[in-house]
Amino acid sequence: MTVVESAPVRRDLCDSAAGRYPRPAGRDQYVISEVVSWTGLTAHTLRWYERIGLMPHVDRSHTGQRRYSNKDLDWLAFVGKLRLTGMPVAEMVRYAEMVRAGSETFAERRELLHAHREDVRRRLTELQETLTVLDVKIGFYETAAEPAARPVPDGAGACADGRDRS
């Protein structure tokens, strides 16, 4: 068993707590199966990320086997956060290209992330509104008697446009 196999899947690798990696810097050469265990991503996804330019250059052993570093784990954690926020893959690739281009792309990267943050905030507002609707509906069912046992008052089960709410 390797150190990585004993680590929980889907750890938050973005936090800055010490000891966040399975191995210390300098001894941080992980094979793809260890990265799969550590991140919860599939080997296919890791290879695809590399193929489309989302994953920066991954070192290789003398036999051509991929060797990931702690820095690669950090990058994958960040990409995972972007995925969770719904950033399109094309935008993530664009961001990765800007990172590789260097410090002259700081302003562009900041702008891309600002725009994405605003989109995330807008979607969070929409989700919060949707959650409120669900809460009301759940409350209706929690306080209602069985439908056959309780008469429904006129309009109580219908929306303003006449559709059934239940």
mmCIF file of N, CA, C and O in Angstrom, residues 19-99:
data_model
loop_
_atom_site.group_PDB
_atom_site.id
_atom_site.type_symbol
_atom_site.label_atom_id
_atom_site.label_comp_id
_atom_site.label_asym_id
_atom_site.label_seq_id
_atom_site.Cartn_x
_atom_site.Cartn_y
_atom_site.Cartn_z
ATOM 1 N N GLY A 19 1.358 19.813 5.629
ATOM 2 C CA GLY A 19 1.114 18.379 5.574
ATOM 3 C C GLY A 19 -0.057 18.004 4.687
ATOM 4 O O GLY A 19 -0.625 16.944 4.845
ATOM 5 N N ARG A 20 -0.378 18.859 3.732
ATOM 6 C CA ARG A 20 -1.535 18.581 2.887
ATOM 7 C C ARG A 20 -1.239 17.567 1.801
ATOM 8 O O ARG A 20 -2.146 17.106 1.143
ATOM 9 N N TYR A 21 0.022 17.264 1.584
ATOM 10 C CA TYR A 21 0.403 16.318 0.542
ATOM 11 C C TYR A 21 0.775 14.973 1.151
ATOM 12 O O TYR A 21 1.250 14.901 2.276
ATOM 13 N N PRO A 22 0.616 13.922 0.351
ATOM 14 C CA PRO A 22 1.034 12.609 0.853
ATOM 15 C C PRO A 22 2.546 12.490 0.997
ATOM 16 O O PRO A 22 3.028 11.700 1.796
ATOM 17 N N ARG A 23 3.290 13.285 0.222
ATOM 18 C CA ARG A 23 4.757 13.232 0.281
ATOM 19 C C ARG A 23 5.330 14.637 0.334
ATOM 20 O O ARG A 23 4.772 15.559 -0.259
ATOM 21 N N PRO A 24 6.461 14.809 0.998
ATOM 22 C CA PRO A 24 7.083 16.145 1.065
ATOM 23 C C PRO A 24 7.700 16.539 -0.272
ATOM 24 O O PRO A 24 7.981 15.691 -1.120
ATOM 25 N N ALA A 25 7.889 17.853 -0.453
ATOM 26 C CA ALA A 25 8.539 18.356 -1.667
ATOM 27 C C ALA A 25 9.888 17.680 -1.828
ATOM 28 O O ALA A 25 10.580 17.406 -0.851
ATOM 29 N N GLY A 26 10.234 17.401 -3.053
ATOM 30 C CA GLY A 26 11.500 16.720 -3.336
ATOM 31 C C GLY A 26 11.312 15.211 -3.467
ATOM 32 O O GLY A 26 12.100 14.540 -4.117
ATOM 33 N N ARG A 27 10.291 14.685 -2.840
ATOM 34 C CA ARG A 27 9.971 13.258 -2.969
ATOM 35 C C ARG A 27 8.532 13.105 -3.463
ATOM 36 O O ARG A 27 7.872 12.127 -3.183
ATOM 37 N N ASP A 28 8.071 14.096 -4.188
ATOM 38 C CA ASP A 28 6.675 14.166 -4.615
ATOM 39 C C ASP A 28 6.502 13.727 -6.068
ATOM 40 O O ASP A 28 6.045 14.478 -6.903
ATOM 41 N N GLN A 29 6.864 12.506 -6.346
ATOM 42 C CA GLN A 29 6.673 11.953 -7.676
ATOM 43 C C GLN A 29 5.590 10.874 -7.589
ATOM 44 O O GLN A 29 5.823 9.789 -7.059
ATOM 45 N N TYR A 30 4.395 11.201 -8.117
ATOM 46 C CA TYR A 30 3.246 10.304 -8.026
ATOM 47 C C TYR A 30 2.947 9.717 -9.396
ATOM 48 O O TYR A 30 2.933 10.437 -10.396
ATOM 49 N N VAL A 31 2.666 8.442 -9.437
ATOM 50 C CA VAL A 31 2.206 7.823 -10.683
ATOM 51 C C VAL A 31 0.714 8.116 -10.830
ATOM 52 O O VAL A 31 0.045 8.516 -9.877
ATOM 53 N N ILE A 32 0.204 7.892 -12.006
ATOM 54 C CA ILE A 32 -1.168 8.273 -12.298
ATOM 55 C C ILE A 32 -2.177 7.581 -11.377
ATOM 56 O O ILE A 32 -3.155 8.198 -10.953
ATOM 57 N N SER A 33 -1.937 6.337 -11.013
ATOM 58 C CA SER A 33 -2.883 5.638 -10.131
ATOM 59 C C SER A 33 -2.929 6.277 -8.746
ATOM 60 O O SER A 33 -3.987 6.308 -8.108
ATOM 61 N N GLU A 34 -1.814 6.822 -8.284
ATOM 62 C CA GLU A 34 -1.812 7.518 -6.999
ATOM 63 C C GLU A 34 -2.576 8.835 -7.083
ATOM 64 O O GLU A 34 -3.311 9.189 -6.164
ATOM 65 N N VAL A 35 -2.429 9.542 -8.195
ATOM 66 C CA VAL A 35 -3.159 10.795 -8.376
ATOM 67 C C VAL A 35 -4.653 10.516 -8.483
ATOM 68 O O VAL A 35 -5.472 11.260 -7.945
ATOM 69 N N VAL A 36 -5.004 9.429 -9.144
ATOM 70 C CA VAL A 36 -6.405 9.015 -9.223
ATOM 71 C C VAL A 36 -6.953 8.802 -7.815
ATOM 72 O O VAL A 36 -8.032 9.302 -7.472
ATOM 73 N N SER A 37 -6.213 8.094 -6.970
ATOM 74 C CA SER A 37 -6.653 7.842 -5.594
ATOM 75 C C SER A 37 -6.735 9.133 -4.789
ATOM 76 O O SER A 37 -7.651 9.319 -3.989
ATOM 77 N N TRP A 38 -5.802 10.007 -4.993
ATOM 78 C CA TRP A 38 -5.714 11.240 -4.208
ATOM 79 C C TRP A 38 -6.794 12.245 -4.596
ATOM 80 O O TRP A 38 -7.368 12.914 -3.751
ATOM 81 N N THR A 39 -7.075 12.361 -5.913
ATOM 82 C CA THR A 39 -7.980 13.405 -6.399
ATOM 83 C C THR A 39 -9.406 12.929 -6.642
ATOM 84 O O THR A 39 -10.326 13.739 -6.673
ATOM 85 N N GLY A 40 -9.584 11.635 -6.892
ATOM 86 C CA GLY A 40 -10.910 11.140 -7.256
ATOM 87 C C GLY A 40 -11.188 11.261 -8.748
ATOM 88 O O GLY A 40 -12.250 10.861 -9.218
ATOM 89 N N LEU A 41 -10.260 11.826 -9.498
ATOM 90 C CA LEU A 41 -10.404 11.898 -10.959
ATOM 91 C C LEU A 41 -10.041 10.549 -11.555
ATOM 92 O O LEU A 41 -9.347 9.752 -10.925
ATOM 93 N N THR A 42 -10.484 10.290 -12.772
ATOM 94 C CA THR A 42 -10.099 9.045 -13.436
ATOM 95 C C THR A 42 -8.790 9.253 -14.184
ATOM 96 O O THR A 42 -8.414 10.395 -14.512
ATOM 97 N N ALA A 43 -8.107 8.167 -14.490
ATOM 98 C CA ALA A 43 -6.883 8.245 -15.280
ATOM 99 C C ALA A 43 -7.203 8.823 -16.658
ATOM 100 O O ALA A 43 -6.426 9.627 -17.203
ATOM 101 N N HIS A 44 -8.350 8.446 -17.207
ATOM 102 C CA HIS A 44 -8.768 8.978 -18.503
ATOM 103 C C HIS A 44 -8.889 10.501 -18.438
ATOM 104 O O HIS A 44 -8.439 11.217 -19.347
ATOM 105 N N THR A 45 -9.500 11.020 -17.370
ATOM 106 C CA THR A 45 -9.660 12.464 -17.214
ATOM 107 C C THR A 45 -8.298 13.148 -17.103
ATOM 108 O O THR A 45 -8.074 14.199 -17.732
ATOM 109 N N LEU A 46 -7.388 12.581 -16.340
ATOM 110 C CA LEU A 46 -6.047 13.169 -16.200
ATOM 111 C C LEU A 46 -5.337 13.228 -17.545
ATOM 112 O O LEU A 46 -4.727 14.247 -17.890
ATOM 113 N N ARG A 47 -5.432 12.154 -18.328
ATOM 114 C CA ARG A 47 -4.800 12.140 -19.650
ATOM 115 C C ARG A 47 -5.470 13.150 -20.585
ATOM 116 O O ARG A 47 -4.805 13.825 -21.366
ATOM 117 N N TRP A 48 -6.806 13.240 -20.481
ATOM 118 C CA TRP A 48 -7.550 14.185 -21.311
ATOM 119 C C TRP A 48 -7.156 15.619 -20.968
ATOM 120 O O TRP A 48 -6.942 16.435 -21.860
ATOM 121 N N TYR A 49 -7.053 15.936 -19.676
ATOM 122 C CA TYR A 49 -6.617 17.270 -19.252
ATOM 123 C C TYR A 49 -5.272 17.613 -19.881
ATOM 124 O O TYR A 49 -5.052 18.734 -20.333
ATOM 125 N N GLU A 50 -4.383 16.655 -19.891
ATOM 126 C CA GLU A 50 -3.059 16.886 -20.465
ATOM 127 C C GLU A 50 -3.170 17.087 -21.981
ATOM 128 O O GLU A 50 -2.573 18.005 -22.536
ATOM 129 N N ARG A 51 -3.971 16.267 -22.635
ATOM 130 C CA ARG A 51 -4.122 16.324 -24.086
ATOM 131 C C ARG A 51 -4.715 17.659 -24.558
ATOM 132 O O ARG A 51 -4.293 18.208 -25.572
ATOM 133 N N ILE A 52 -5.692 18.199 -23.828
ATOM 134 C CA ILE A 52 -6.352 19.440 -24.269
ATOM 135 C C ILE A 52 -5.627 20.698 -23.798
ATOM 136 O O ILE A 52 -6.036 21.807 -24.125
ATOM 137 N N GLY A 53 -4.571 20.535 -23.016
ATOM 138 C CA GLY A 53 -3.792 21.681 -22.565
ATOM 139 C C GLY A 53 -4.241 22.253 -21.233
ATOM 140 O O GLY A 53 -3.792 23.323 -20.840
ATOM 141 N N LEU A 54 -5.125 21.546 -20.537
ATOM 142 C CA LEU A 54 -5.578 22.026 -19.234
ATOM 143 C C LEU A 54 -4.559 21.709 -18.144
ATOM 144 O O LEU A 54 -4.412 22.456 -17.187
ATOM 145 N N MET A 55 -3.871 20.630 -18.295
ATOM 146 C CA MET A 55 -2.845 20.215 -17.335
ATOM 147 C C MET A 55 -1.499 20.670 -17.871
ATOM 148 O O MET A 55 -1.171 20.388 -19.030
ATOM 149 N N PRO A 56 -0.723 21.392 -17.068
ATOM 150 C CA PRO A 56 0.602 21.802 -17.547
ATOM 151 C C PRO A 56 1.470 20.570 -17.808
ATOM 152 O O PRO A 56 1.080 19.454 -17.494
ATOM 153 N N HIS A 57 2.613 20.817 -18.347
ATOM 154 C CA HIS A 57 3.530 19.719 -18.660
ATOM 155 C C HIS A 57 3.713 18.803 -17.456
ATOM 156 O O HIS A 57 4.058 19.259 -16.360
ATOM 157 N N VAL A 58 3.456 17.526 -17.668
ATOM 158 C CA VAL A 58 3.636 16.526 -16.614
ATOM 159 C C VAL A 58 4.947 15.813 -16.891
ATOM 160 O O VAL A 58 5.188 15.346 -18.011
ATOM 161 N N ASP A 59 5.805 15.755 -15.872
ATOM 162 C CA ASP A 59 7.083 15.067 -16.035
ATOM 163 C C ASP A 59 6.852 13.603 -16.368
ATOM 164 O O ASP A 59 5.804 13.027 -16.040
ATOM 165 N N ARG A 60 7.857 13.004 -16.989
ATOM 166 C CA ARG A 60 7.808 11.580 -17.347
ATOM 167 C C ARG A 60 9.066 10.885 -16.825
ATOM 168 O O ARG A 60 10.130 11.488 -16.743
ATOM 169 N N SER A 61 8.880 9.629 -16.491
ATOM 170 C CA SER A 61 10.038 8.819 -16.089
ATOM 171 C C SER A 61 10.806 8.425 -17.347
ATOM 172 O O SER A 61 10.357 8.685 -18.469
ATOM 173 N N HIS A 62 11.933 7.776 -17.182
ATOM 174 C CA HIS A 62 12.731 7.356 -18.336
ATOM 175 C C HIS A 62 11.975 6.358 -19.206
ATOM 176 O O HIS A 62 12.286 6.180 -20.379
ATOM 177 N N THR A 63 10.933 5.719 -18.652
ATOM 178 C CA THR A 63 10.127 4.772 -19.428
ATOM 179 C C THR A 63 8.869 5.430 -20.002
ATOM 180 O O THR A 63 8.040 4.768 -20.616
ATOM 181 N N GLY A 64 8.699 6.736 -19.773
ATOM 182 C CA GLY A 64 7.558 7.458 -20.314
ATOM 183 C C GLY A 64 6.349 7.517 -19.394
ATOM 184 O O GLY A 64 5.312 8.081 -19.755
ATOM 185 N N GLN A 65 6.487 6.964 -18.198
ATOM 186 C CA GLN A 65 5.369 6.980 -17.245
ATOM 187 C C GLN A 65 5.225 8.376 -16.640
ATOM 188 O O GLN A 65 6.216 9.001 -16.258
ATOM 189 N N ARG A 66 3.981 8.852 -16.563
ATOM 190 C CA ARG A 66 3.736 10.179 -15.995
ATOM 191 C C ARG A 66 4.156 10.211 -14.525
ATOM 192 O O ARG A 66 3.901 9.268 -13.782
ATOM 193 N N ARG A 67 4.750 11.330 -14.133
ATOM 194 C CA ARG A 67 5.145 11.565 -12.750
ATOM 195 C C ARG A 67 4.595 12.924 -12.331
ATOM 196 O O ARG A 67 5.054 13.966 -12.792
ATOM 197 N N TYR A 68 3.600 12.912 -11.471
ATOM 198 C CA TYR A 68 2.963 14.135 -11.005
ATOM 199 C C TYR A 68 3.646 14.626 -9.739
ATOM 200 O O TYR A 68 4.158 13.841 -8.950
ATOM 201 N N SER A 69 3.609 15.942 -9.529
ATOM 202 C CA SER A 69 4.231 16.558 -8.351
ATOM 203 C C SER A 69 3.153 17.177 -7.463
ATOM 204 O O SER A 69 1.973 17.239 -7.829
ATOM 205 N N ASN A 70 3.587 17.670 -6.290
ATOM 206 C CA ASN A 70 2.655 18.375 -5.402
ATOM 207 C C ASN A 70 2.078 19.609 -6.110
ATOM 208 O O ASN A 70 0.915 19.947 -5.926
ATOM 209 N N LYS A 71 2.892 20.265 -6.922
ATOM 210 C CA LYS A 71 2.415 21.415 -7.682
ATOM 211 C C LYS A 71 1.287 20.987 -8.632
ATOM 212 O O LYS A 71 0.308 21.713 -8.801
ATOM 213 N N ASP A 72 1.431 19.822 -9.231
ATOM 214 C CA ASP A 72 0.369 19.301 -10.102
ATOM 215 C C ASP A 72 -0.901 19.024 -9.303
ATOM 216 O O ASP A 72 -2.013 19.270 -9.787
ATOM 217 N N LEU A 73 -0.757 18.513 -8.078
ATOM 218 C CA LEU A 73 -1.931 18.277 -7.223
ATOM 219 C C LEU A 73 -2.634 19.597 -6.905
ATOM 220 O O LEU A 73 -3.873 19.669 -6.899
ATOM 221 N N ASP A 74 -1.859 20.650 -6.645
ATOM 222 C CA ASP A 74 -2.445 21.969 -6.411
ATOM 223 C C ASP A 74 -3.233 22.435 -7.637
ATOM 224 O O ASP A 74 -4.348 22.943 -7.518
ATOM 225 N N TRP A 75 -2.636 22.278 -8.805
ATOM 226 C CA TRP A 75 -3.305 22.699 -10.033
ATOM 227 C C TRP A 75 -4.608 21.918 -10.231
ATOM 228 O O TRP A 75 -5.646 22.498 -10.569
ATOM 229 N N LEU A 76 -4.558 20.615 -10.031
ATOM 230 C CA LEU A 76 -5.760 19.794 -10.190
ATOM 231 C C LEU A 76 -6.840 20.193 -9.189
ATOM 232 O O LEU A 76 -8.027 20.174 -9.513
ATOM 233 N N ALA A 77 -6.435 20.565 -7.987
ATOM 234 C CA ALA A 77 -7.409 21.023 -6.987
ATOM 235 C C ALA A 77 -8.070 22.317 -7.454
ATOM 236 O O ALA A 77 -9.290 22.475 -7.338
ATOM 237 N N PHE A 78 -7.279 23.222 -8.006
ATOM 238 C CA PHE A 78 -7.833 24.481 -8.501
ATOM 239 C C PHE A 78 -8.773 24.238 -9.677
ATOM 240 O O PHE A 78 -9.877 24.789 -9.740
ATOM 241 N N VAL A 79 -8.362 23.395 -10.596
ATOM 242 C CA VAL A 79 -9.208 23.048 -11.735
ATOM 243 C C VAL A 79 -10.519 22.418 -11.233
ATOM 244 O O VAL A 79 -11.598 22.706 -11.755
ATOM 245 N N GLY A 80 -10.413 21.591 -10.200
ATOM 246 C CA GLY A 80 -11.617 20.994 -9.614
ATOM 247 C C GLY A 80 -12.562 22.047 -9.067
ATOM 248 O O GLY A 80 -13.789 21.945 -9.208
ATOM 249 N N LYS A 81 -12.013 23.088 -8.449
ATOM 250 C CA LYS A 81 -12.847 24.190 -7.939
ATOM 251 C C LYS A 81 -13.521 24.914 -9.103
ATOM 252 O O LYS A 81 -14.697 25.258 -9.030
ATOM 253 N N LEU A 82 -12.769 25.149 -10.170
ATOM 254 C CA LEU A 82 -13.360 25.803 -11.338
ATOM 255 C C LEU A 82 -14.482 24.949 -11.931
ATOM 256 O O LEU A 82 -15.526 25.464 -12.322
ATOM 257 N N ARG A 83 -14.266 23.640 -11.979
ATOM 258 C CA ARG A 83 -15.309 22.731 -12.487
ATOM 259 C C ARG A 83 -16.556 22.807 -11.617
ATOM 260 O O ARG A 83 -17.674 22.847 -12.129
ATOM 261 N N LEU A 84 -16.365 22.801 -10.296
ATOM 262 C CA LEU A 84 -17.508 22.870 -9.380
ATOM 263 C C LEU A 84 -18.302 24.154 -9.559
ATOM 264 O O LEU A 84 -19.514 24.179 -9.320
ATOM 265 N N THR A 85 -17.642 25.222 -9.964
ATOM 266 C CA THR A 85 -18.339 26.487 -10.160
ATOM 267 C C THR A 85 -18.959 26.582 -11.548
ATOM 268 O O THR A 85 -19.590 27.596 -11.867
ATOM 269 N N GLY A 86 -18.778 25.563 -12.356
ATOM 270 C CA GLY A 86 -19.413 25.546 -13.667
ATOM 271 C C GLY A 86 -18.643 26.244 -14.767
ATOM 272 O O GLY A 86 -19.204 26.533 -15.823
ATOM 273 N N MET A 87 -17.366 26.509 -14.554
ATOM 274 C CA MET A 87 -16.590 27.149 -15.617
ATOM 275 C C MET A 87 -16.470 26.183 -16.792
ATOM 276 O O MET A 87 -16.112 25.027 -16.605
ATOM 277 N N PRO A 88 -16.754 26.650 -17.993
ATOM 278 C CA PRO A 88 -16.615 25.778 -19.166
ATOM 279 C C PRO A 88 -15.158 25.346 -19.355
ATOM 280 O O PRO A 88 -14.228 26.100 -19.048
ATOM 281 N N VAL A 89 -14.973 24.150 -19.876
ATOM 282 C CA VAL A 89 -13.624 23.611 -20.082
ATOM 283 C C VAL A 89 -12.806 24.540 -20.979
ATOM 284 O O VAL A 89 -11.624 24.772 -20.717
ATOM 285 N N ALA A 90 -13.427 25.088 -21.991
ATOM 286 C CA ALA A 90 -12.692 25.991 -22.896
ATOM 287 C C ALA A 90 -12.126 27.192 -22.135
ATOM 288 O O ALA A 90 -11.001 27.632 -22.408
ATOM 289 N N GLU A 91 -12.888 27.715 -21.163
ATOM 290 C CA GLU A 91 -12.401 28.835 -20.353
ATOM 291 C C GLU A 91 -11.265 28.389 -19.434
ATOM 292 O O GLU A 91 -10.311 29.137 -19.211
ATOM 293 N N MET A 92 -11.380 27.172 -18.900
ATOM 294 C CA MET A 92 -10.305 26.657 -18.053
ATOM 295 C C MET A 92 -9.026 26.490 -18.866
ATOM 296 O O MET A 92 -7.935 26.823 -18.394
ATOM 297 N N VAL A 93 -9.156 25.997 -20.084
ATOM 298 C CA VAL A 93 -7.987 25.839 -20.958
ATOM 299 C C VAL A 93 -7.393 27.207 -21.276
ATOM 300 O O VAL A 93 -6.173 27.387 -21.249
ATOM 301 N N ARG A 94 -8.257 28.178 -21.557
ATOM 302 C CA ARG A 94 -7.782 29.545 -21.823
ATOM 303 C C ARG A 94 -7.011 30.082 -20.620
ATOM 304 O O ARG A 94 -5.939 30.686 -20.769
ATOM 305 N N TYR A 95 -7.547 29.859 -19.430
ATOM 306 C CA TYR A 95 -6.867 30.303 -18.218
ATOM 307 C C TYR A 95 -5.503 29.606 -18.094
ATOM 308 O O TYR A 95 -4.489 30.255 -17.800
ATOM 309 N N ALA A 96 -5.475 28.297 -18.337
ATOM 310 C CA ALA A 96 -4.211 27.545 -18.249
ATOM 311 C C ALA A 96 -3.192 28.081 -19.241
ATOM 312 O O ALA A 96 -1.997 28.187 -18.916
ATOM 313 N N GLU A 97 -3.641 28.415 -20.430
ATOM 314 C CA GLU A 97 -2.734 28.988 -21.430
ATOM 315 C C GLU A 97 -2.167 30.321 -20.955
ATOM 316 O O GLU A 97 -0.984 30.610 -21.149
ATOM 317 N N MET A 98 -3.011 31.136 -20.321
ATOM 318 C CA MET A 98 -2.542 32.424 -19.806
ATOM 319 C C MET A 98 -1.527 32.218 -18.679
ATOM 320 O O MET A 98 -0.537 32.950 -18.599
ATOM 321 N N VAL A 99 -1.768 31.219 -17.827
ATOM 322 C CA VAL A 99 -0.808 30.933 -16.754
ATOM 323 C C VAL A 99 0.541 30.572 -17.357
ATOM 324 O O VAL A 99 1.585 31.066 -16.927
#
